[in-house]
mmCIF file of C-alpha atoms and ligand atoms in Angstrom:
data_model
loop_
_atom_site.group_PDB
_atom_site.id
_atom_site.type_symbol
_atom_site.label_atom_id
_atom_site.label_comp_id
_atom_site.label_asym_id
_atom_site.label_seq_id
_atom_site.Cartn_x
_atom_site.Cartn_y
_atom_site.Cartn_z
ATOM 1 C CA MET M 1 -9.217 80.697 17.154
ATOM 2 C CA GLN M 2 -7.593 77.462 16.385
ATOM 3 C CA ALA M 3 -4.121 76.899 17.990
ATOM 4 C CA ILE M 4 -1.153 76.948 15.775
ATOM 5 C CA LYS M 5 0.325 73.329 15.664
ATOM 6 C CA ASN M 6 3.436 74.096 13.702
ATOM 7 C CA ASP M 7 5.963 76.054 15.064
ATOM 8 C CA VAL M 8 8.153 76.099 11.904
ATOM 9 C CA GLU M 9 7.126 75.496 8.293
ATOM 10 C CA ILE M 10 9.167 75.635 5.098
ATOM 11 C CA LYS M 11 7.379 75.472 2.019
ATOM 12 C CA GLY M 12 8.673 74.568 -1.376
ATOM 13 C CA ALA M 13 12.300 75.755 -0.748
ATOM 14 C CA TYR M 14 14.900 75.753 -3.412
ATOM 15 C CA LYS M 15 18.455 77.122 -3.134
ATOM 16 C CA GLN M 16 21.283 77.154 -5.466
ATOM 17 C CA PHE M 17 24.839 78.277 -5.113
ATOM 18 C CA GLY M 18 26.107 78.878 -8.548
ATOM 19 C CA SER M 19 25.225 75.757 -10.541
ATOM 20 C CA ASN M 20 25.048 73.729 -7.532
ATOM 21 C CA VAL M 21 21.415 72.880 -6.579
ATOM 22 C CA VAL M 22 21.648 72.853 -2.554
ATOM 23 C CA LEU M 23 17.894 72.508 -1.797
ATOM 24 C CA ASN M 24 15.760 70.936 -4.202
ATOM 25 C CA GLY M 25 12.262 71.497 -2.970
ATOM 26 C CA ILE M 26 12.090 71.198 0.735
ATOM 27 C CA ASN M 27 8.694 71.050 2.526
ATOM 28 C CA LEU M 28 8.962 70.600 6.344
ATOM 29 C CA ASP M 29 6.681 71.155 9.466
ATOM 30 C CA VAL M 30 7.958 71.145 12.785
ATOM 31 C CA LYS M 31 5.450 70.737 15.585
ATOM 32 C CA GLN M 32 5.262 72.791 18.681
ATOM 33 C CA GLY M 33 7.578 71.445 21.496
ATOM 34 C CA GLU M 34 9.120 68.673 19.312
ATOM 35 C CA LEU M 35 12.781 67.843 18.824
ATOM 36 C CA LEU M 36 13.410 67.315 15.102
ATOM 37 C CA THR M 37 16.736 66.255 13.641
ATOM 38 C CA LEU M 38 17.976 66.871 10.290
ATOM 39 C CA LEU M 39 20.047 63.805 9.418
ATOM 40 C CA GLY M 40 22.049 63.150 6.292
ATOM 41 C CA PRO M 41 25.366 62.686 4.720
ATOM 42 C CA SER M 42 27.902 65.556 4.409
ATOM 43 C CA GLY M 43 26.861 68.265 1.901
ATOM 44 C CA CYS M 44 23.136 67.054 1.815
ATOM 45 C CA GLY M 45 21.811 70.614 2.677
ATOM 46 C CA LYS M 46 21.038 70.132 6.634
ATOM 47 C CA THR M 47 22.978 73.513 7.641
ATOM 48 C CA THR M 48 21.484 75.358 4.595
ATOM 49 C CA THR M 49 18.046 74.380 5.760
ATOM 50 C CA LEU M 50 18.843 75.325 9.218
ATOM 51 C CA ASN M 51 20.315 78.678 8.092
ATOM 52 C CA LEU M 52 17.058 79.196 6.002
ATOM 53 C CA ILE M 53 15.163 78.848 9.313
ATOM 54 C CA ALA M 54 17.609 81.119 11.291
ATOM 55 C CA GLY M 55 17.400 83.674 8.511
ATOM 56 C CA PHE M 56 21.117 83.562 7.704
ATOM 57 C CA LEU M 57 20.263 82.511 4.158
ATOM 58 C CA GLU M 58 17.126 83.217 2.151
ATOM 59 C CA ALA M 59 15.897 80.595 -0.342
ATOM 60 C CA ASP M 60 15.775 81.342 -4.268
ATOM 61 C CA GLU M 61 12.089 80.061 -4.176
ATOM 62 C CA GLY M 62 9.910 79.318 -1.213
ATOM 63 C CA ASP M 63 8.916 80.490 2.135
ATOM 64 C CA VAL M 64 9.640 80.142 5.817
ATOM 65 C CA TYR M 65 6.931 80.494 8.820
ATOM 66 C CA ILE M 66 7.665 80.560 12.307
ATOM 67 C CA LYS M 67 4.723 80.463 14.524
ATOM 68 C CA GLY M 68 2.345 80.922 11.703
ATOM 69 C CA LYS M 69 4.137 84.155 10.407
ATOM 70 C CA LYS M 70 5.999 84.467 7.188
ATOM 71 C CA VAL M 71 9.544 85.485 8.121
ATOM 72 C CA THR M 72 11.180 84.791 4.697
ATOM 73 C CA LYS M 73 12.465 88.432 4.659
ATOM 74 C CA VAL M 74 12.839 88.958 8.469
ATOM 75 C CA PRO M 75 16.502 89.172 9.635
ATOM 76 C CA PRO M 76 17.812 86.644 12.048
ATOM 77 C CA TYR M 77 18.022 88.853 15.108
ATOM 78 C CA LYS M 78 14.228 89.536 14.967
ATOM 79 C CA ARG M 79 13.459 85.794 14.711
ATOM 80 C CA ASP M 80 13.722 85.078 18.512
ATOM 81 C CA LEU M 81 15.974 81.968 18.289
ATOM 82 C CA GLY M 82 18.632 80.335 20.256
ATOM 83 C CA MET M 83 21.578 78.762 18.357
ATOM 84 C CA VAL M 84 24.445 76.497 19.062
ATOM 85 C CA PHE M 85 26.921 75.800 16.686
ATOM 86 C CA GLN M 86 29.713 72.980 16.103
ATOM 87 C CA THR M 87 32.421 75.098 17.278
ATOM 88 C CA TYR M 88 32.528 76.597 20.783
ATOM 89 C CA SER M 89 31.029 80.065 19.905
ATOM 90 C CA LEU M 90 31.681 81.616 23.363
ATOM 91 C CA PHE M 91 33.223 85.029 23.793
ATOM 92 C CA PRO M 92 36.664 84.005 24.991
ATOM 93 C CA HIS M 93 37.267 87.360 26.817
ATOM 94 C CA MET M 94 34.044 87.044 28.859
ATOM 95 C CA THR M 95 33.274 84.733 31.784
ATOM 96 C CA VAL M 96 30.607 82.228 31.836
ATOM 97 C CA TYR M 97 28.351 84.638 33.767
ATOM 98 C CA GLU M 98 29.069 87.455 30.987
ATOM 99 C CA ASN M 99 28.644 85.126 28.183
ATOM 100 C CA LEU M 100 24.917 84.361 29.371
ATOM 101 C CA ASP M 101 24.454 88.216 30.431
ATOM 102 C CA PHE M 102 25.280 89.210 26.862
ATOM 103 C CA GLY M 103 21.903 88.337 25.208
ATOM 104 C CA LEU M 104 19.978 89.652 28.259
ATOM 105 C CA LYS M 105 21.656 92.920 28.164
ATOM 106 C CA LEU M 106 20.692 93.424 24.438
ATOM 107 C CA ARG M 107 17.027 92.645 25.487
ATOM 108 C CA LYS M 108 17.451 95.193 28.728
ATOM 109 C CA VAL M 109 16.386 92.669 31.060
ATOM 110 C CA GLU M 110 16.363 94.102 34.724
ATOM 111 C CA LYS M 111 19.356 93.144 37.029
ATOM 112 C CA SER M 112 17.599 90.967 39.513
ATOM 113 C CA GLU M 113 15.678 89.297 36.871
ATOM 114 C CA LYS M 114 18.843 88.663 34.843
ATOM 115 C CA GLU M 115 20.582 86.976 37.973
ATOM 116 C CA LYS M 116 17.603 84.583 38.190
ATOM 117 C CA LYS M 117 17.502 83.670 34.646
ATOM 118 C CA ILE M 118 21.366 83.298 34.636
ATOM 119 C CA ALA M 119 21.319 80.895 37.554
ATOM 120 C CA ARG M 120 18.368 78.971 36.246
ATOM 121 C CA ALA M 121 20.149 78.410 32.794
ATOM 122 C CA LEU M 122 23.302 77.200 34.448
ATOM 123 C CA GLU M 123 21.404 74.989 36.646
ATOM 124 C CA LEU M 124 19.805 73.462 33.711
ATOM 125 C CA VAL M 125 23.115 72.498 31.927
ATOM 126 C CA LYS M 126 24.589 71.416 35.360
ATOM 127 C CA MET M 127 27.035 74.349 35.323
ATOM 128 C CA SER M 128 26.161 76.335 38.619
ATOM 129 C CA GLY M 129 29.257 77.522 40.449
ATOM 130 C CA LEU M 130 31.403 78.023 37.477
ATOM 131 C CA GLU M 131 29.927 81.625 36.738
ATOM 132 C CA ASN M 132 33.439 83.173 36.971
ATOM 133 C CA ARG M 133 35.386 80.896 34.716
ATOM 134 C CA TYR M 134 36.440 82.054 31.422
ATOM 135 C CA PRO M 135 35.870 79.767 28.305
ATOM 136 C CA ARG M 136 39.645 78.666 28.260
ATOM 137 C CA GLU M 137 39.136 77.182 31.874
ATOM 138 C CA LEU M 138 36.357 74.951 30.823
ATOM 139 C CA SER M 139 36.664 71.297 29.005
ATOM 140 C CA GLY M 140 34.874 70.944 25.593
ATOM 141 C CA GLY M 141 31.894 69.491 27.040
ATOM 142 C CA GLN M 142 31.608 72.390 29.677
ATOM 143 C CA ARG M 143 31.941 74.911 26.777
ATOM 144 C CA GLN M 144 29.045 73.425 24.861
ATOM 145 C CA ARG M 145 26.924 73.268 28.034
ATOM 146 C CA VAL M 146 27.697 77.057 28.506
ATOM 147 C CA ALA M 147 26.792 77.509 24.760
ATOM 148 C CA ILE M 148 23.390 75.693 25.244
ATOM 149 C CA ALA M 149 22.873 77.847 28.357
ATOM 150 C CA ARG M 150 23.587 80.874 26.532
ATOM 151 C CA ALA M 151 21.185 79.986 23.774
ATOM 152 C CA LEU M 152 18.470 79.075 26.331
ATOM 153 C CA VAL M 153 18.783 81.929 28.654
ATOM 154 C CA VAL M 154 16.906 84.241 26.598
ATOM 155 C CA GLU M 155 13.990 81.886 26.555
ATOM 156 C CA PRO M 156 13.882 81.744 22.594
ATOM 157 C CA GLU M 157 10.878 80.398 20.831
ATOM 158 C CA LEU M 158 13.159 77.997 18.604
ATOM 159 C CA LEU M 159 16.288 76.301 19.550
ATOM 160 C CA LEU M 160 18.650 75.547 16.562
ATOM 161 C CA LEU M 161 21.575 73.134 17.231
ATOM 162 C CA ASP M 162 24.089 72.745 14.447
ATOM 163 C CA GLU M 163 26.193 69.621 15.043
ATOM 164 C CA PRO M 164 26.806 70.663 18.655
ATOM 165 C CA LEU M 165 28.460 67.521 19.760
ATOM 166 C CA SER M 166 30.722 66.737 16.822
ATOM 167 C CA ASN M 167 33.898 68.057 18.544
ATOM 168 C CA LEU M 168 33.385 66.078 21.687
ATOM 169 C CA ASP M 169 34.666 62.565 22.549
ATOM 170 C CA ALA M 170 32.376 59.593 22.309
ATOM 171 C CA LYS M 171 31.511 59.353 25.999
ATOM 172 C CA LEU M 172 30.928 63.176 26.377
ATOM 173 C CA ARG M 173 28.646 63.012 23.239
ATOM 174 C CA HIS M 174 26.637 60.187 24.797
ATOM 175 C CA GLU M 175 26.374 62.078 28.030
ATOM 176 C CA LEU M 176 25.410 65.409 26.586
ATOM 177 C CA ARG M 177 22.878 63.912 24.167
ATOM 178 C CA THR M 178 21.112 62.388 27.036
ATOM 179 C CA GLU M 179 21.322 65.877 28.693
ATOM 180 C CA ILE M 180 19.969 67.925 25.627
ATOM 181 C CA LYS M 181 17.007 65.555 25.272
ATOM 182 C CA ARG M 182 16.125 65.875 28.838
ATOM 183 C CA LEU M 183 16.610 69.610 28.857
ATOM 184 C CA GLN M 184 14.493 69.875 25.669
ATOM 185 C CA LYS M 185 11.584 68.057 27.322
ATOM 186 C CA GLU M 186 11.956 69.853 30.524
ATOM 187 C CA ILE M 187 11.458 73.382 29.044
ATOM 188 C CA GLY M 188 9.465 72.284 25.977
ATOM 189 C CA VAL M 189 11.267 74.458 23.500
ATOM 190 C CA THR M 190 10.695 73.512 19.831
ATOM 191 C CA THR M 191 14.150 72.331 18.801
ATOM 192 C CA ILE M 192 15.969 71.598 15.384
ATOM 193 C CA PHE M 193 19.150 69.551 15.700
ATOM 194 C CA VAL M 194 21.425 69.082 12.796
ATOM 195 C CA THR M 195 23.758 65.763 12.755
ATOM 196 C CA HIS M 196 25.144 63.294 10.388
ATOM 197 C CA ASP M 197 25.480 60.875 13.311
ATOM 198 C CA GLN M 198 22.603 58.494 13.035
ATOM 199 C CA GLU M 199 22.738 57.149 16.649
ATOM 200 C CA GLU M 200 22.633 60.649 17.770
ATOM 201 C CA ALA M 201 19.417 61.362 15.581
ATOM 202 C CA LEU M 202 17.711 58.082 16.484
ATOM 203 C CA SER M 203 18.374 58.469 20.359
ATOM 204 C CA MET M 204 17.253 62.104 20.854
ATOM 205 C CA SER M 205 14.492 62.801 18.220
ATOM 206 C CA ASP M 206 10.903 62.904 18.358
ATOM 207 C CA ARG M 207 11.081 62.668 14.595
ATOM 208 C CA VAL M 208 13.925 62.460 12.098
ATOM 209 C CA VAL M 209 14.305 64.109 8.621
ATOM 210 C CA VAL M 210 16.490 62.099 6.540
ATOM 211 C CA MET M 211 17.897 64.320 3.799
ATOM 212 C CA ASN M 212 19.752 63.277 0.611
ATOM 213 C CA ALA M 213 21.213 65.600 -2.223
ATOM 214 C CA GLY M 214 19.013 68.570 -1.327
ATOM 215 C CA LYS M 215 15.767 66.454 -0.951
ATOM 216 C CA ILE M 216 13.857 65.019 2.030
ATOM 217 C CA GLU M 217 13.913 61.147 1.813
ATOM 218 C CA GLN M 218 11.732 60.657 4.832
ATOM 219 C CA ILE M 219 10.369 62.251 7.735
ATOM 220 C CA SER M 220 9.344 59.867 10.587
ATOM 221 C CA THR M 221 9.877 58.790 14.276
ATOM 222 C CA PRO M 222 13.132 57.050 14.838
ATOM 223 C CA THR M 223 11.515 53.458 15.044
ATOM 224 C CA SER M 224 9.738 53.907 11.975
ATOM 225 C CA ILE M 225 12.860 55.338 10.156
ATOM 226 C CA TYR M 226 14.659 52.288 11.326
ATOM 227 C CA ASN M 227 12.256 49.710 10.821
ATOM 228 C CA HIS M 228 10.109 50.849 7.993
ATOM 229 C CA PRO M 229 12.391 52.888 5.690
ATOM 230 C CA ASP M 230 10.511 54.469 2.799
ATOM 231 C CA THR M 231 13.673 54.305 0.462
ATOM 232 C CA GLU M 232 16.692 52.078 -0.258
ATOM 233 C CA PHE M 233 18.849 55.407 0.680
ATOM 234 C CA VAL M 234 17.379 55.510 4.273
ATOM 235 C CA PHE M 235 17.829 51.768 4.776
ATOM 236 C CA ASN M 236 21.334 51.971 3.743
ATOM 237 C CA PHE M 237 22.186 55.224 5.619
ATOM 238 C CA ILE M 238 20.578 54.359 8.729
ATOM 239 C CA GLY M 239 22.299 51.133 10.298
ATOM 240 C CA LYS M 240 24.060 48.164 8.727
ATOM 241 C CA SER M 241 22.376 46.292 5.902
ATOM 242 C CA ASN M 242 22.568 42.933 3.662
ATOM 243 C CA CYS M 243 21.507 42.912 0.163
ATOM 244 C CA PHE M 244 20.440 40.121 -1.989
ATOM 245 C CA GLU M 245 19.324 40.407 -5.674
ATOM 246 C CA GLY M 246 16.596 38.261 -6.964
ATOM 247 C CA LYS M 247 13.538 37.893 -9.291
ATOM 248 C CA ILE M 248 9.915 37.847 -8.240
ATOM 249 C CA ALA M 249 8.446 34.388 -8.688
ATOM 250 C CA SER M 250 4.825 35.180 -7.358
ATOM 251 C CA VAL M 251 2.752 37.909 -5.894
ATOM 252 C CA GLU M 252 0.005 36.863 -3.354
ATOM 253 C CA SER M 253 -2.175 39.041 -1.268
ATOM 254 C CA ARG M 254 0.124 39.086 1.628
ATOM 255 C CA LYS M 255 3.442 37.920 0.593
ATOM 256 C CA ILE M 256 5.871 38.024 -2.385
ATOM 257 C CA SER M 257 8.061 34.970 -3.211
ATOM 258 C CA VAL M 258 11.567 36.051 -4.499
ATOM 259 C CA GLN M 259 13.783 33.517 -6.230
ATOM 260 C CA VAL M 260 17.328 34.215 -4.984
ATOM 261 C CA ASP M 261 19.560 31.693 -6.928
ATOM 262 C CA HIS M 262 18.046 28.389 -6.247
ATOM 263 C CA ASP M 263 16.369 29.427 -3.088
ATOM 264 C CA ILE M 264 12.969 31.348 -2.317
ATOM 265 C CA ALA M 265 12.515 34.002 0.156
ATOM 266 C CA HIS M 266 9.309 35.498 1.312
ATOM 267 C CA VAL M 267 8.753 39.043 1.832
ATOM 268 C CA ASP M 268 5.749 40.810 3.525
ATOM 269 C CA VAL M 269 3.831 42.903 0.971
ATOM 270 C CA LYS M 270 3.905 45.811 3.590
ATOM 271 C CA ASN M 271 7.704 45.787 3.177
ATOM 272 C CA ILE M 272 8.110 47.358 -0.340
ATOM 273 C CA MET M 273 10.248 50.342 -0.280
ATOM 274 C CA GLY M 274 10.519 53.164 -2.864
ATOM 275 C CA SER M 275 7.613 54.908 -4.773
ATOM 276 C CA ASP M 276 6.839 52.151 -7.361
ATOM 277 C CA LYS M 277 5.146 49.493 -5.229
ATOM 278 C CA ALA M 278 3.441 47.645 -8.046
ATOM 279 C CA CYS M 279 5.143 44.117 -8.134
ATOM 280 C CA HIS M 280 4.719 41.511 -10.646
ATOM 281 C CA ALA M 281 6.161 37.962 -11.245
ATOM 282 C CA GLY M 282 9.522 38.462 -13.197
ATOM 283 C CA ASP M 283 10.516 41.801 -11.804
ATOM 284 C CA GLU M 284 14.134 42.079 -10.832
ATOM 285 C CA VAL M 285 14.343 43.149 -7.255
ATOM 286 C CA LYS M 286 16.776 43.801 -4.186
ATOM 287 C CA LEU M 287 16.092 42.372 -0.932
ATOM 288 C CA TYR M 288 17.508 43.891 2.370
ATOM 289 C CA ILE M 289 17.823 42.869 5.786
ATOM 290 C CA ARG M 290 19.567 44.312 8.962
ATOM 291 C CA PRO M 291 22.403 42.173 10.550
ATOM 292 C CA GLU M 292 20.530 41.760 13.918
ATOM 293 C CA LYS M 293 17.162 40.480 12.468
ATOM 294 C CA ILE M 294 18.999 37.299 11.294
ATOM 295 C CA HIS M 295 18.931 34.399 13.699
ATOM 296 C CA ILE M 296 21.871 32.019 13.687
ATOM 297 C CA SER M 297 21.986 28.486 15.108
ATOM 298 C CA SER M 298 24.150 25.311 15.010
ATOM 299 C CA VAL M 299 20.911 23.237 14.409
ATOM 300 C CA GLN M 300 18.165 23.604 12.073
ATOM 301 C CA GLU M 301 15.367 25.209 14.062
ATOM 302 C CA THR M 302 11.617 24.413 13.394
ATOM 303 C CA SER M 303 9.704 27.559 13.521
ATOM 304 C CA THR M 304 6.595 28.445 11.710
ATOM 305 C CA SER M 305 7.370 32.049 11.158
ATOM 306 C CA ARG M 306 11.235 31.814 10.233
ATOM 307 C CA GLU M 307 12.892 30.497 7.195
ATOM 308 C CA PHE M 308 16.200 28.801 7.818
ATOM 309 C CA HIS M 309 19.100 28.103 5.206
ATOM 310 C CA LYS M 310 22.325 26.494 5.529
ATOM 311 C CA ALA M 311 25.321 28.939 5.724
ATOM 312 C CA LYS M 312 29.138 28.629 6.442
ATOM 313 C CA ILE M 313 30.992 31.022 8.933
ATOM 314 C CA THR M 314 33.793 32.839 7.348
ATOM 315 C CA GLN M 315 34.816 35.298 10.316
ATOM 316 C CA LEU M 316 33.996 36.049 13.930
ATOM 317 C CA ASN M 317 34.407 39.402 15.524
ATOM 318 C CA TYR M 318 33.702 39.994 19.247
ATOM 319 C CA LEU M 319 32.205 43.586 19.748
ATOM 320 C CA GLY M 320 31.634 43.144 23.559
ATOM 321 C CA THR M 321 27.990 43.138 23.849
ATOM 322 C CA SER M 322 27.528 41.026 20.852
ATOM 323 C CA TRP M 323 29.127 39.160 18.129
ATOM 324 C CA GLU M 324 29.440 39.959 14.392
ATOM 325 C CA VAL M 325 29.425 36.773 12.336
ATOM 326 C CA ASP M 326 30.228 36.867 8.745
ATOM 327 C CA VAL M 327 28.862 33.849 6.888
ATOM 328 C CA LEU M 328 28.516 32.891 3.272
ATOM 329 C CA LEU M 329 24.943 32.082 2.047
ATOM 330 C CA LEU M 330 24.261 30.829 -1.355
ATOM 331 C CA GLY M 331 27.920 31.702 -1.946
ATOM 332 C CA LYS M 332 27.202 35.502 -0.954
ATOM 333 C CA PRO M 333 28.590 37.308 2.123
ATOM 334 C CA LEU M 334 25.926 38.088 4.966
ATOM 335 C CA GLN M 335 26.654 39.755 8.256
ATOM 336 C CA ILE M 336 24.979 38.697 11.304
ATOM 337 C CA LEU M 337 24.895 40.550 14.648
ATOM 338 C CA THR M 338 24.074 38.329 17.570
ATOM 339 C CA PRO M 339 24.106 38.458 21.549
ATOM 340 C CA ALA M 340 24.130 34.550 21.556
ATOM 341 C CA PHE M 341 27.116 32.775 20.823
ATOM 342 C CA ASP M 342 27.871 29.086 20.447
ATOM 343 C CA SER M 343 31.616 28.429 21.414
ATOM 344 C CA SER M 344 32.009 25.622 18.844
ATOM 345 C CA TRP M 345 31.585 28.262 16.050
ATOM 346 C CA GLN M 346 34.818 28.991 14.223
ATOM 347 C CA PRO M 347 35.555 29.966 10.567
ATOM 348 C CA GLY M 348 34.452 26.999 8.257
ATOM 349 C CA SER M 349 31.695 25.937 10.741
ATOM 350 C CA GLU M 350 28.308 25.029 9.072
ATOM 351 C CA VAL M 351 25.375 26.945 10.608
ATOM 352 C CA TYR M 352 21.721 27.764 10.065
ATOM 353 C CA VAL M 353 20.662 31.239 9.446
ATOM 354 C CA GLY M 354 17.003 32.255 9.263
ATOM 355 C CA TRP M 355 14.806 35.488 9.359
ATOM 356 C CA ASN M 356 11.139 36.414 9.663
ATOM 357 C CA PRO M 357 9.541 37.532 6.137
ATOM 358 C CA SER M 358 8.387 40.702 8.109
ATOM 359 C CA ASP M 359 12.163 41.661 8.395
ATOM 360 C CA LEU M 360 13.032 41.617 4.809
ATOM 361 C CA MET M 361 12.482 44.578 2.873
ATOM 362 C CA LEU M 362 12.039 44.668 -0.902
ATOM 363 C CA ILE M 363 12.653 47.277 -3.690
ATOM 364 C CA LYS M 364 12.130 47.138 -7.333
ATOM 365 C CA LYS M 365 15.592 47.384 -9.199
HETATM 366 P P1 ATP J 401 27.882 68.883 6.626
HETATM 367 O O1 ATP J 401 27.344 67.807 7.219
HETATM 368 O O2 ATP J 401 29.137 68.592 5.922
HETATM 369 O O3 ATP J 401 27.729 70.210 7.450
HETATM 370 P P2 ATP J 401 25.442 69.854 5.253
HETATM 371 O O4 ATP J 401 24.506 68.689 4.945
HETATM 372 O O5 ATP J 401 25.091 70.664 6.544
HETATM 373 O O6 ATP J 401 26.921 69.137 5.399
HETATM 374 P P3 ATP J 401 25.321 72.242 3.683
HETATM 375 O O7 ATP J 401 26.257 72.916 4.611
HETATM 376 O O8 ATP J 401 23.893 72.604 3.681
HETATM 377 O O9 ATP J 401 25.533 70.651 3.949
HETATM 378 O O10 ATP J 401 25.937 72.384 2.388
HETATM 379 C C1 ATP J 401 25.162 71.820 1.088
HETATM 380 C C2 ATP J 401 25.918 72.143 -0.075
HETATM 381 O O11 ATP J 401 26.097 73.477 -0.389
HETATM 382 C C3 ATP J 401 27.405 71.558 -0.159
HETATM 383 O O12 ATP J 401 27.777 71.172 -1.386
HETATM 384 C C4 ATP J 401 28.186 73.062 0.128
HETATM 385 O O13 ATP J 401 29.530 72.956 -0.313
HETATM 386 C C5 ATP J 401 27.383 73.922 -0.603
HETATM 387 N N1 ATP J 401 27.269 75.415 0.149
HETATM 388 C C6 ATP J 401 26.938 75.655 1.416
HETATM 389 N N2 ATP J 401 27.188 76.857 1.633
HETATM 390 C C7 ATP J 401 27.722 77.503 0.429
HETATM 391 C C8 ATP J 401 27.997 78.856 0.117
HETATM 392 N N3 ATP J 401 27.700 79.894 0.917
HETATM 393 N N4 ATP J 401 28.510 79.040 -1.052
HETATM 394 C C9 ATP J 401 28.735 77.920 -2.037
HETATM 395 N N5 ATP J 401 28.263 76.615 -1.738
HETATM 396 C C10 ATP J 401 27.778 76.410 -0.543
#
């Protein structure tokens, strides 16, 4: 028999609350052992999608499969899931040990076996020794660690995490996301993680699902989502961007020349975003580039791959590990992120900015 490769499948899911269409045709496969993130702005349908998988909601149309079995009508408690939510969902009147014991009791696990499982789960989240504490005696980060241990102790087939880090401070979020990633790989549990934080999604996931207004815009690896976005929405939602408007001057086999004011920019034909990729001379287009892909220099560099243009600095912001340099190029603002800095630069300085045609993305207007 062929092994089942997808642990979760959603096929053609539609969901409406009143007249509000919240999921508008969602198709999704989650592979065995992967950490998949649902990423998107507030209200785009991430939690609703997670709730369909958990069984807290049923779609108006479409089906959910777990391990190849249709579970559309199966209640949550029969789906073998571990869940962690944004708010600390520990039982406040129970100790850490009792919180973990709760699910095992329901499953009638034998006492000696239970002790071993609880010790192992607490060890995994680095909370050994705190078994007798009550949730109120723990920090926010520790509580979320216990919530994760409680979800894992029952050895679920699927781990569902709904913004579990959003109530924590920046340092703790960073620490815990590294830990969740390590833990997930160590035990190999298929995990679906909901977040609206793009850095969290890019740093943790095997694959990222970018959602917008009830639809999936793109499903891909973090590097591919960042460097080769399929749509304008994905480009703008992930990371910072600069945008120029122009008109296609000519289309060759490998590059497209775009007239932007009195200048020409060249774009790799592989870098066309959107569903309409047929480009012709005269088409109105938008060009996008990330701030860190732009090179800035006091002198005009000679490079066979980069195109350099004269620009004027308007503002400089020191960010610790890099500089944010705002310039005016062809009278339009452009933001550059650079680790290298020339101490002579100040507002008003003339500089040269350049980029590789392979770093410019194009979309038809
Ligand atoms: P956030 O990041 O803010 O949590 P989300 O992407 O998880 O957002 P959902 O919680 O899935 O978004 O909600 C999607 C839309 O559905 C929102 O407009 C929300 O107001 C609406 N919605 C969600 N649950 C219900 C409900 N039970 N009844 C009515 N509308 C709902």
